[in-house]
Coordinates of C-alpha atoms in Angstrom, one line a residue:
Chain S
M39 CA 179.6 217.2 58.6
T40 CA 180.8 215.1 61.5
S41 CA 179.4 214.9 65.0
H42 CA 181.7 214.9 68.0
V43 CA 180.6 212.9 70.8
D44 CA 182.6 213.4 74.0
T45 CA 182.2 211.7 77.3
R46 CA 184.6 213.7 79.4
P47 CA 182.6 215.1 82.3
L48 CA 182.3 218.7 82.6
P49 CA 184.6 219.8 85.4
P50 CA 183.2 221.7 88.4
F51 CA 183.4 225.5 88.3
A52 CA 186.2 226.9 90.3
P53 CA 186.6 230.6 90.6
G54 CA 189.6 232.2 89.5
P55 CA 192.3 234.1 91.5
A56 CA 190.5 236.8 93.3
T57 CA 193.5 239.1 92.2
S58 CA 193.2 238.7 88.4
E59 CA 192.0 241.7 86.4
F60 CA 189.0 239.8 85.2
D61 CA 187.9 238.5 88.9
V62 CA 188.4 242.2 90.6
D63 CA 186.4 243.6 88.0
T64 CA 183.6 241.3 87.8
A65 CA 183.1 240.8 91.5
V66 CA 179.8 241.1 93.2
S67 CA 178.9 241.5 96.7
T68 CA 175.6 240.7 98.5
T69 CA 173.5 243.7 99.5
G70 CA 170.4 241.6 100.4
P71 CA 168.2 238.5 99.6
G72 CA 168.9 238.1 95.9
R73 CA 170.4 241.6 95.5
F74 CA 174.3 242.3 94.8
A75 CA 176.5 245.2 94.1
A76 CA 178.9 245.4 91.1
R77 CA 181.1 248.0 89.8
I78 CA 181.7 248.3 85.9
T79 CA 185.1 249.7 85.3
D80 CA 186.2 251.2 82.0
R81 CA 188.9 248.5 81.6
W82 CA 186.8 246.3 79.2
N83 CA 185.6 248.9 76.5
A84 CA 184.9 247.4 73.3
L85 CA 184.8 248.9 69.9
G86 CA 182.2 251.8 70.1
G87 CA 183.8 252.9 73.6
G88 CA 181.2 251.5 76.0
P89 CA 181.8 248.2 78.3
D90 CA 181.9 245.0 76.6
G91 CA 178.6 243.0 76.6
G92 CA 180.3 239.7 77.6
Y93 CA 182.0 241.7 80.3
L94 CA 178.8 243.3 81.6
L95 CA 177.2 239.8 81.7
T96 CA 179.9 238.5 83.8
P97 CA 178.7 240.1 87.3
V98 CA 175.2 238.8 86.3
L99 CA 176.3 235.4 85.9
R100 CA 178.3 235.5 89.0
A101 CA 175.5 236.7 91.1
M102 CA 173.3 234.0 89.7
A103 CA 176.2 231.4 90.4
V104 CA 176.4 232.5 94.1
E105 CA 173.4 230.7 95.3
V106 CA 173.8 227.3 93.1
P107 CA 175.9 224.6 94.8
G108 CA 178.9 223.9 92.1
G109 CA 177.8 226.9 90.2
T110 CA 178.5 225.5 86.8
P111 CA 176.7 227.5 84.3
L112 CA 175.4 225.6 81.3
V113 CA 173.7 228.1 79.2
V114 CA 172.9 231.8 79.6
S115 CA 170.9 234.3 77.3
A116 CA 171.4 238.0 77.8
S117 CA 169.3 240.8 76.6
Y118 CA 171.1 244.2 76.3
L119 CA 168.5 246.6 77.0
A120 CA 170.5 250.1 77.4
A121 CA 174.1 251.4 77.2
A122 CA 176.0 250.8 80.1
R123 CA 178.5 253.1 81.7
P124 CA 181.4 252.8 84.0
G125 CA 180.4 253.1 87.6
E126 CA 178.2 251.4 90.3
A127 CA 175.7 248.8 89.1
A128 CA 173.0 246.6 91.1
V129 CA 172.2 243.0 90.2
C130 CA 168.8 241.6 91.3
R131 CA 168.3 237.7 91.0
T132 CA 165.2 235.6 91.0
T133 CA 165.5 231.8 91.1
L134 CA 163.1 230.4 88.4
R135 CA 163.5 226.6 89.4
V136 CA 166.0 224.7 91.5
G137 CA 166.1 221.0 90.4
R138 CA 168.3 218.1 91.0
R139 CA 169.7 218.2 87.4
F140 CA 169.3 221.9 86.5
T141 CA 168.7 225.3 88.4
T142 CA 167.5 228.2 86.3
A143 CA 167.5 231.7 87.4
E144 CA 167.0 235.2 85.9
A145 CA 168.8 238.4 87.0
S146 CA 169.0 241.9 85.9
L147 CA 172.0 244.5 86.0
S148 CA 170.8 247.9 86.6
Q149 CA 172.5 251.5 86.7
G150 CA 170.2 254.0 88.5
D151 CA 166.7 253.3 87.3
R152 CA 167.9 251.8 84.1
Q153 CA 167.9 248.1 83.3
V154 CA 171.0 247.4 81.3
V155 CA 171.3 243.7 80.9
H156 CA 168.8 241.0 81.5
A157 CA 169.8 237.4 81.6
V158 CA 168.6 234.0 82.2
A159 CA 171.0 231.2 83.2
T160 CA 170.8 227.5 83.7
F161 CA 173.4 225.7 85.8
A162 CA 174.1 222.0 86.3
G163 CA 172.7 220.6 89.6
P164 CA 173.9 217.9 91.7
E165 CA 172.4 215.3 89.5
A166 CA 173.1 216.7 86.1
R167 CA 173.2 213.4 84.1
V168 CA 176.0 212.1 81.9
A169 CA 175.0 210.0 78.7
P170 CA 177.4 207.5 77.3
G171 CA 179.2 208.5 73.9
A172 CA 182.5 208.5 72.1
G173 CA 184.7 210.6 70.2
G174 CA 186.5 214.2 70.8
G175 CA 188.0 217.2 69.3
A176 CA 190.9 217.9 67.0
A177 CA 193.7 220.4 67.0
P178 CA 192.6 223.6 65.2
D179 CA 194.1 223.6 61.6
V180 CA 195.5 227.1 62.1
S181 CA 198.8 228.5 63.1
P182 CA 199.6 228.1 66.9
P183 CA 199.3 231.6 68.9
E184 CA 203.1 231.7 69.2
D185 CA 203.4 232.0 65.4
C186 CA 200.5 234.6 65.1
A187 CA 200.5 238.2 64.5
E188 CA 199.2 240.5 67.3
P189 CA 198.5 243.6 65.2
L190 CA 196.2 245.3 68.0
A191 CA 199.1 245.3 70.7
G192 CA 200.3 248.7 71.5
V193 CA 197.9 250.4 69.1
R194 CA 195.4 252.7 70.8
L195 CA 192.1 252.4 69.2
P196 CA 189.8 255.0 70.5
G197 CA 187.8 254.2 73.4
V198 CA 189.0 250.5 73.3
S199 CA 190.6 249.2 76.6
I200 CA 189.7 245.2 76.4
T201 CA 192.8 244.9 74.2
D202 CA 194.9 245.8 77.2
R203 CA 193.4 243.1 79.2
I204 CA 193.2 240.3 76.5
H205 CA 195.5 239.1 73.8
H206 CA 194.3 238.7 70.4
R207 CA 196.6 236.8 68.0
F208 CA 195.3 236.2 64.5
P209 CA 196.4 233.2 62.3
E210 CA 195.4 235.5 59.4
V211 CA 195.8 239.3 60.0
P212 CA 192.0 240.5 59.2
G213 CA 191.4 242.4 56.2
W214 CA 189.5 245.0 58.0
W215 CA 193.0 245.8 60.0
R216 CA 194.6 246.1 56.6
G217 CA 191.9 248.5 55.6
R218 CA 190.6 246.0 53.1
P219 CA 187.6 244.2 54.4
T220 CA 187.4 240.7 52.6
G221 CA 183.7 240.6 52.4
N222 CA 184.0 237.3 54.1
A223 CA 182.5 237.9 57.4
S224 CA 184.7 235.2 59.4
M225 CA 187.6 235.4 61.5
D226 CA 190.1 233.2 63.7
V227 CA 191.6 234.6 66.9
W228 CA 193.6 233.2 69.6
M229 CA 192.8 235.0 73.0
R230 CA 193.7 234.8 76.5
F231 CA 193.9 237.0 79.5
R232 CA 197.2 239.1 79.6
D233 CA 197.7 238.7 83.2
G234 CA 197.7 234.9 82.8
R235 CA 194.3 234.1 84.3
D236 CA 193.1 231.0 82.6
A237 CA 189.4 230.8 81.5
D238 CA 186.7 229.1 83.4
P239 CA 183.1 228.7 82.3
V240 CA 182.3 232.2 83.6
A241 CA 185.3 233.8 82.0
L242 CA 184.3 231.9 78.5
A243 CA 181.0 234.2 78.8
L244 CA 183.2 237.3 78.5
L245 CA 185.6 235.7 75.9
V246 CA 182.8 234.7 73.3
D247 CA 182.2 238.4 73.2
A248 CA 185.9 239.6 73.1
A249 CA 186.8 239.0 69.7
P250 CA 186.4 241.9 67.1
P251 CA 182.9 241.5 65.3
A252 CA 183.1 239.7 62.2
V253 CA 181.1 242.3 60.5
L254 CA 184.1 244.3 60.4
E255 CA 185.0 242.2 57.2
L256 CA 181.9 243.5 55.5
G257 CA 183.0 247.1 56.2
A258 CA 180.8 247.8 59.0
P259 CA 182.1 250.2 61.5
A260 CA 180.5 248.6 64.5
S261 CA 177.5 246.5 65.7
T262 CA 175.2 246.5 68.7
T263 CA 174.2 243.3 70.4
L264 CA 170.5 242.8 71.1
R265 CA 170.9 239.3 72.5
M266 CA 173.5 236.9 73.3
T267 CA 173.2 233.3 74.0
V268 CA 176.2 231.4 75.2
H269 CA 176.5 227.7 75.7
L270 CA 179.3 226.5 78.0
R271 CA 180.3 223.1 77.0
A272 CA 183.4 222.3 78.9
R273 CA 186.0 223.5 81.1
P274 CA 189.1 224.4 78.9
T275 CA 192.5 223.3 79.3
P276 CA 194.8 226.3 80.8
G277 CA 196.3 228.6 78.1
W278 CA 195.4 230.2 74.7
L279 CA 191.8 229.5 73.3
L280 CA 190.8 229.8 69.7
A281 CA 187.7 231.7 68.7
R282 CA 186.2 231.1 65.3
V283 CA 183.8 234.1 64.6
A284 CA 181.5 234.3 61.7
T285 CA 178.5 236.0 60.5
R286 CA 176.7 234.4 57.5
H287 CA 173.4 236.3 57.1
V288 CA 172.8 240.2 57.2
I289 CA 169.1 240.9 56.7
D290 CA 167.5 244.2 57.0
G291 CA 170.3 245.4 59.1
H292 CA 170.3 242.5 61.5
H293 CA 172.7 239.8 61.7
E294 CA 173.8 236.9 63.8
E295 CA 177.2 236.4 65.0
D296 CA 178.3 232.7 66.0
V297 CA 181.5 232.2 67.9
E298 CA 183.0 228.7 68.9
I299 CA 185.8 228.7 71.3
R300 CA 188.0 225.8 71.5
D301 CA 191.0 225.1 73.7
R302 CA 194.6 224.3 72.5
A303 CA 193.4 220.4 72.4
G304 CA 190.9 221.4 69.9
R305 CA 187.8 220.7 72.3
L306 CA 184.7 222.8 72.1
V307 CA 184.5 224.7 75.1
A308 CA 181.8 227.4 74.1
Q309 CA 179.2 228.4 71.6
S310 CA 177.6 231.8 71.3
R311 CA 175.2 233.2 69.1
Q312 CA 174.2 236.9 69.2
L313 CA 171.5 238.7 67.0
A314 CA 173.0 242.1 66.5
V315 CA 172.2 245.2 64.5
L316 CA 174.3 247.5 62.3
P317 CA 174.4 251.3 62.8
A318 CA 171.6 253.0 60.8
G319 CA 172.6 254.8 57.3
R320 CA 176.1 253.6 57.4
P321 CA 177.5 251.9 54.6
L322 CA 178.9 248.3 54.5
K323 CA 182.0 249.6 52.7
I324 CA 184.6 251.5 54.6
T325 CA 187.5 253.2 53.0
G326 CA 190.2 252.1 55.2
R327 CA 192.0 253.6 58.3
Chain F
M294 CA 181.7 230.9 53.7
T295 CA 179.9 233.5 52.1
S296 CA 177.8 236.2 53.8
H297 CA 174.5 237.0 52.5
V298 CA 173.3 240.7 52.8
D299 CA 169.7 241.3 52.2
T300 CA 168.1 244.7 52.4
R301 CA 164.6 243.8 51.9
P302 CA 162.6 244.9 55.2
L303 CA 161.2 242.6 57.5
P304 CA 157.5 242.6 56.8
P305 CA 155.0 243.3 59.6
F306 CA 153.8 240.5 61.6
A307 CA 150.0 239.5 60.7
P308 CA 148.2 237.0 62.5
G309 CA 147.0 233.9 60.6
P310 CA 143.5 232.9 60.2
A311 CA 141.9 232.3 63.5
T312 CA 140.5 229.2 62.3
S313 CA 143.6 227.3 61.5
E314 CA 144.7 224.5 63.8
F315 CA 147.7 226.6 64.8
D316 CA 145.9 229.6 65.7
V317 CA 143.2 228.1 67.5
D318 CA 145.5 225.8 69.6
T319 CA 147.9 228.7 70.6
A320 CA 145.4 231.5 71.1
V321 CA 145.4 233.5 74.5
S322 CA 143.1 235.7 76.1
T323 CA 143.5 238.5 78.4
T324 CA 142.6 237.8 82.2
G325 CA 144.1 240.7 83.8
P326 CA 147.0 243.2 83.5
G327 CA 149.8 241.2 81.9
R328 CA 147.9 237.9 82.4
F329 CA 146.6 235.6 80.1
A330 CA 144.7 232.5 79.7
A331 CA 146.2 229.7 77.1
R332 CA 144.9 226.1 76.6
I333 CA 147.7 223.3 75.8
T334 CA 146.3 220.8 73.5
D335 CA 147.5 217.3 73.0
R336 CA 147.5 217.9 69.2
W337 CA 151.2 218.9 69.0
N338 CA 152.9 216.3 71.0
A339 CA 156.3 215.3 70.0
L340 CA 158.7 212.4 70.2
G341 CA 158.4 211.4 74.0
G342 CA 154.6 212.1 74.2
G343 CA 154.4 215.6 75.7
P344 CA 153.5 219.0 73.9
D345 CA 156.3 220.1 71.5
G346 CA 158.6 222.8 73.1
G347 CA 157.9 225.0 70.2
Y348 CA 154.4 224.7 70.5
L349 CA 154.4 225.5 74.2
L350 CA 156.5 228.7 73.3
T351 CA 154.0 230.1 71.0
P352 CA 151.2 231.2 73.4
V353 CA 154.1 232.9 75.3
L354 CA 155.1 234.7 72.4
R355 CA 151.4 235.7 71.6
A356 CA 151.1 237.0 74.9
M357 CA 154.2 239.1 74.7
A358 CA 153.1 240.4 71.3
V359 CA 149.7 241.6 72.3
E360 CA 151.2 244.8 73.9
V361 CA 153.6 245.5 71.2
P362 CA 152.5 247.6 68.3
G363 CA 153.3 245.6 65.2
G364 CA 154.2 242.7 67.1
T365 CA 157.0 241.5 65.0
P366 CA 159.2 239.2 67.1
L367 CA 163.0 239.4 66.4
V368 CA 164.5 237.2 68.9
V369 CA 162.9 234.9 71.7
S370 CA 164.9 232.7 74.3
A371 CA 162.9 230.0 76.2
S372 CA 164.0 228.0 79.2
Y373 CA 162.1 224.8 79.7
L374 CA 161.7 224.2 83.3
A375 CA 159.1 221.4 83.9
A376 CA 157.3 219.0 81.8
A377 CA 153.9 220.2 80.4
R378 CA 150.6 218.4 80.2
P379 CA 147.5 219.2 78.1
G380 CA 145.1 221.4 79.8
E381 CA 144.8 225.1 81.1
A382 CA 147.8 227.3 81.4
A383 CA 148.3 230.8 82.7
V384 CA 150.8 233.2 80.9
C385 CA 152.3 236.2 83.0
R386 CA 154.0 238.9 81.0
T387 CA 156.1 241.6 82.2
T388 CA 157.8 244.3 80.1
L389 CA 161.5 244.9 80.4
R390 CA 162.0 247.8 78.1
V391 CA 160.0 249.7 75.6
G392 CA 162.1 251.5 73.1
R393 CA 161.7 253.2 69.7
R394 CA 163.5 250.6 68.1
F395 CA 163.1 247.4 70.2
T396 CA 160.8 246.3 72.9
T397 CA 161.7 243.6 75.2
A398 CA 159.5 241.5 77.5
E399 CA 159.7 238.5 79.6
A400 CA 156.8 236.0 80.2
S401 CA 156.2 232.6 81.8
L402 CA 153.8 229.9 81.2
S403 CA 152.6 227.9 84.2
Q404 CA 150.1 225.0 84.9
G405 CA 148.9 225.1 88.5
D406 CA 151.9 226.3 90.5
R407 CA 154.7 225.0 88.2
Q408 CA 156.4 227.3 86.0
V409 CA 156.7 225.2 82.7
V410 CA 158.3 227.7 80.2
H411 CA 159.9 231.1 80.7
A412 CA 160.9 233.2 77.7
V413 CA 162.4 236.6 76.9
A414 CA 161.7 238.3 73.5
T415 CA 162.5 241.4 71.7
F416 CA 160.2 242.7 69.2
A417 CA 160.8 245.3 66.5
G418 CA 159.8 249.0 67.6
P419 CA 158.3 251.5 65.4
E420 CA 162.0 253.0 64.5
A421 CA 163.6 249.6 63.9
R422 CA 166.5 250.7 61.8
V423 CA 167.4 249.4 58.2
A424 CA 171.0 249.4 57.1
P425 CA 172.0 249.2 53.4
G426 CA 173.3 246.1 52.1
A427 CA 173.1 243.7 49.0
G428 CA 172.6 240.2 48.2
G429 CA 170.0 237.6 49.2
G430 CA 169.5 233.7 49.4
A431 CA 169.7 231.3 46.8
A432 CA 167.3 228.0 46.0
P433 CA 168.1 225.1 48.4
D434 CA 170.0 222.5 46.6
V435 CA 167.9 219.7 47.6
S436 CA 164.9 218.0 45.9
P437 CA 161.7 220.2 46.1
P438 CA 158.9 218.8 48.3
E439 CA 156.8 217.5 45.5
D440 CA 159.5 214.9 44.8
C441 CA 160.2 214.0 48.4
A442 CA 159.0 210.9 50.5
E443 CA 156.7 211.6 53.6
P444 CA 157.4 208.4 55.5
L445 CA 155.8 209.8 58.8
A446 CA 152.4 210.3 57.2
G447 CA 150.1 207.7 58.1
V448 CA 152.4 206.1 60.6
R449 CA 151.1 206.0 64.2
L450 CA 154.3 207.0 66.4
P451 CA 153.5 206.4 70.0
G452 CA 152.3 209.4 71.7
V453 CA 153.3 211.7 68.7
S454 CA 150.5 213.9 67.2
I455 CA 152.6 216.8 65.8
T456 CA 152.9 214.8 62.5
D457 CA 149.1 215.0 62.1
R458 CA 149.3 218.8 62.0
I459 CA 152.4 219.4 60.0
H460 CA 153.8 217.7 56.9
H461 CA 157.5 216.4 57.0
R462 CA 158.9 215.6 53.6
F463 CA 162.5 214.3 53.5
P464 CA 164.7 215.0 50.4
E465 CA 166.5 211.8 51.8
V466 CA 164.7 209.4 54.1
P467 CA 166.7 209.5 57.3
G468 CA 168.7 206.6 58.4
W469 CA 167.1 206.6 61.8
W470 CA 163.8 206.0 60.0
R471 CA 165.1 203.1 58.1
G472 CA 166.6 201.8 61.6
R473 CA 170.0 202.5 60.5
P474 CA 171.1 205.8 62.2
T475 CA 174.0 207.1 59.9
G476 CA 176.1 208.8 62.8
N477 CA 175.8 212.1 60.9
A478 CA 173.5 214.2 63.1
S479 CA 172.2 216.5 60.2
M480 CA 168.9 216.1 58.3
D481 CA 166.8 218.3 55.7
V482 CA 163.2 218.4 55.9
W483 CA 160.5 220.3 54.1
M484 CA 157.5 221.3 56.6
R485 CA 154.3 223.0 56.3
F486 CA 150.9 223.1 58.2
R487 CA 148.6 220.4 56.8
D488 CA 145.8 222.5 56.9
G489 CA 147.3 225.2 54.6
R490 CA 148.1 227.8 56.9
D491 CA 151.2 229.7 56.1
A492 CA 153.9 230.4 58.3
D493 CA 154.5 233.9 59.9
P494 CA 157.3 234.7 62.5
V495 CA 155.3 233.3 65.5
A496 CA 154.6 230.1 63.5
L497 CA 158.3 229.8 62.8
A498 CA 159.1 229.8 66.5
L499 CA 156.8 226.5 66.4
L500 CA 158.5 225.1 63.3
V501 CA 162.0 225.6 64.4
D502 CA 161.2 222.9 66.9
A503 CA 159.0 220.6 64.7
A504 CA 161.5 218.6 62.9
P505 CA 162.6 215.4 64.4
P506 CA 165.8 216.0 66.3
A507 CA 169.0 215.3 64.6
V508 CA 170.5 213.3 67.3
L509 CA 168.2 210.4 66.1
E510 CA 170.9 209.8 63.6
L511 CA 173.2 208.9 66.5
G512 CA 170.9 206.7 67.9
A513 CA 169.6 208.5 70.6
P514 CA 165.9 207.7 71.3
A515 CA 165.0 211.3 72.2
S516 CA 166.4 214.6 73.7
T517 CA 165.2 217.0 76.1
T518 CA 165.6 220.6 75.5
L519 CA 166.8 222.9 78.3
R520 CA 166.9 226.2 76.3
M521 CA 166.0 227.3 72.7
T522 CA 166.9 230.6 71.2
V523 CA 165.1 231.6 67.9
H524 CA 166.3 234.5 65.7
L525 CA 163.2 235.3 63.4
R526 CA 164.9 236.9 60.2
A527 CA 162.3 237.5 57.8
R528 CA 158.6 236.9 57.0
P529 CA 158.7 233.7 54.7
T530 CA 157.2 233.4 51.3
P531 CA 153.8 231.2 51.4
G532 CA 154.1 227.4 51.2
W533 CA 156.7 224.8 52.1
L534 CA 159.7 225.9 54.2
L535 CA 162.9 223.9 54.4
A536 CA 164.4 223.2 57.8
R537 CA 168.1 222.1 57.9
V538 CA 168.7 220.5 61.4
A539 CA 172.2 219.7 62.8
T540 CA 174.0 218.6 66.0
R541 CA 177.8 218.8 65.7
H542 CA 178.7 218.2 69.3
V543 CA 177.7 216.0 71.9
I544 CA 179.5 216.6 75.1
D545 CA 178.8 214.9 78.4
G546 CA 175.3 214.2 77.4
H547 CA 174.6 217.7 76.3
H548 CA 174.1 218.7 72.7
E549 CA 173.4 221.9 70.7
E550 CA 170.8 221.7 67.8
D551 CA 170.8 224.1 65.2
V552 CA 168.0 224.6 62.8
E553 CA 167.9 227.0 59.8
I554 CA 164.8 227.5 58.1
R555 CA 164.7 228.8 54.5
D556 CA 161.5 229.6 52.3
R557 CA 160.9 228.2 48.9
A558 CA 163.1 231.1 47.5
G559 CA 166.1 230.1 49.7
R560 CA 165.8 232.9 51.8
L561 CA 166.8 232.5 55.4
V562 CA 163.7 233.1 57.8
A563 CA 164.7 231.6 61.1
Q564 CA 167.7 230.4 63.0
S565 CA 167.2 228.3 66.2
R566 CA 169.8 226.8 68.5
Q567 CA 169.0 224.7 71.5
L568 CA 170.8 223.2 74.4
A569 CA 169.5 219.9 74.9
V570 CA 170.3 216.8 77.1
L571 CA 170.1 213.1 76.2
P572 CA 168.4 210.7 78.2
A573 CA 170.5 209.2 81.1
G574 CA 172.0 205.6 80.7
R575 CA 170.7 205.1 77.3
P576 CA 172.8 203.7 74.4
L577 CA 173.7 205.9 71.6
K578 CA 173.1 202.9 69.3
I579 CA 169.6 201.6 68.9
T580 CA 168.7 198.5 67.1
G581 CA 166.1 199.8 64.7
R582 CA 162.3 199.8 64.9

């Protein structure tokens, strides 16, 4: 195992164009001190038919970023407490600590009287430090997106709409897609927004949850996220991003899912880990589509 | 990469003997609704001289577990907001959601008017589901603890006391210990409490942070944790536990640290990931001790 040491500074967060699908559908507006309104759309529905967990996290992160100068998120942990539905939502934010180097806040997204998502995020402060080092990334050793299959395009998956917003190109067409799960729960997928918006750290918090779950390769029909922690490591170069998705341990119906996203230059830009749970009583082998 | 699927149920949490050093030093007592008193000792100080982050998390986790039937933690994320000092502390707990399958709570540990640690944990509810599967772990491919060196034993590291509480046995004596950091930030270490207490899920939340940081192999003198997320995957078998500690990416002075703990049978029992920051302006090469 090699350690990459990279001294390039984390660029400041800049919001995307307010007209992109992602920015329109994750906008928040202030309704009071530490209170925000958001609107959950049905345009980012994932496998299972509900709004994608990464999508739900985004307005929460935006609400937390509003009051942080610079607004560069470094890490966010989200607890998924109840199923969300398209419609109005309220975000309530509390600052835990404001520091010169780091600011930490918590926030929850509620619909009616139900808390749906609770998150804690740490942002870079004005004096976030930089240590010396050396090294960098390497270009991913998979086929470039231009040469990859996009099997999900034009296919109507029941309840799924996130594939209409995000390209998914697979260097190797997944076994689960061909109806033959490989038993090896790992997958590479190139992603980018279909409307051309490039990813910033906030968008990465969605993209880490926008790939199909790796447990599909174990024959699982779906998976429910309990917790997701995202480390936002760098601002990606524009264009395609490569996600490597892997589940190594399924224990008692619970599994982790690790995602690493690299930009086209091979630079690590985000790492996420989920703890998720498989549906009860469903076999890990499926018989194909 | 292979995926391990394990159907053995997660055993219920049982507190350790109330007389162990760990249990005495992490006990909490109720002082009001959702409020607890804790006492931070100087017996679990880590590199840098302050209380270990995993140790600080433990009374917070205990306070959250008090009101959860069964009290088996599945995942906890902790934000480290300020330096702790030995002495009195208060823990304040709020329930986010009580469900049949999962209960989630947040809590903070404060000293005086300073929040030191904020944590969110999810516990197994009475109807936590179990999915079918197959497979298991394999014995670790390193020397057993009986054959390993314990270089930290009997050596007085300035400010460090956690090594008086926990055995650290290295299948390979680390380069940083020999004054020659290898540049490969990964390390295996067998651990157990010196007083013979076996580890349960709550103790695992300390043990994932009780190994020396892997960045010592990059020549870093220390590292400060911003966030730690721990997945508690199974109750370990009694006795020695093997931690594999690795940092793969140092970017802009920030690094992840991944720890996986397996029991003697090779079964994964805990996974943790930290986002941590290196000291400013310190070189990554040190000149030995």
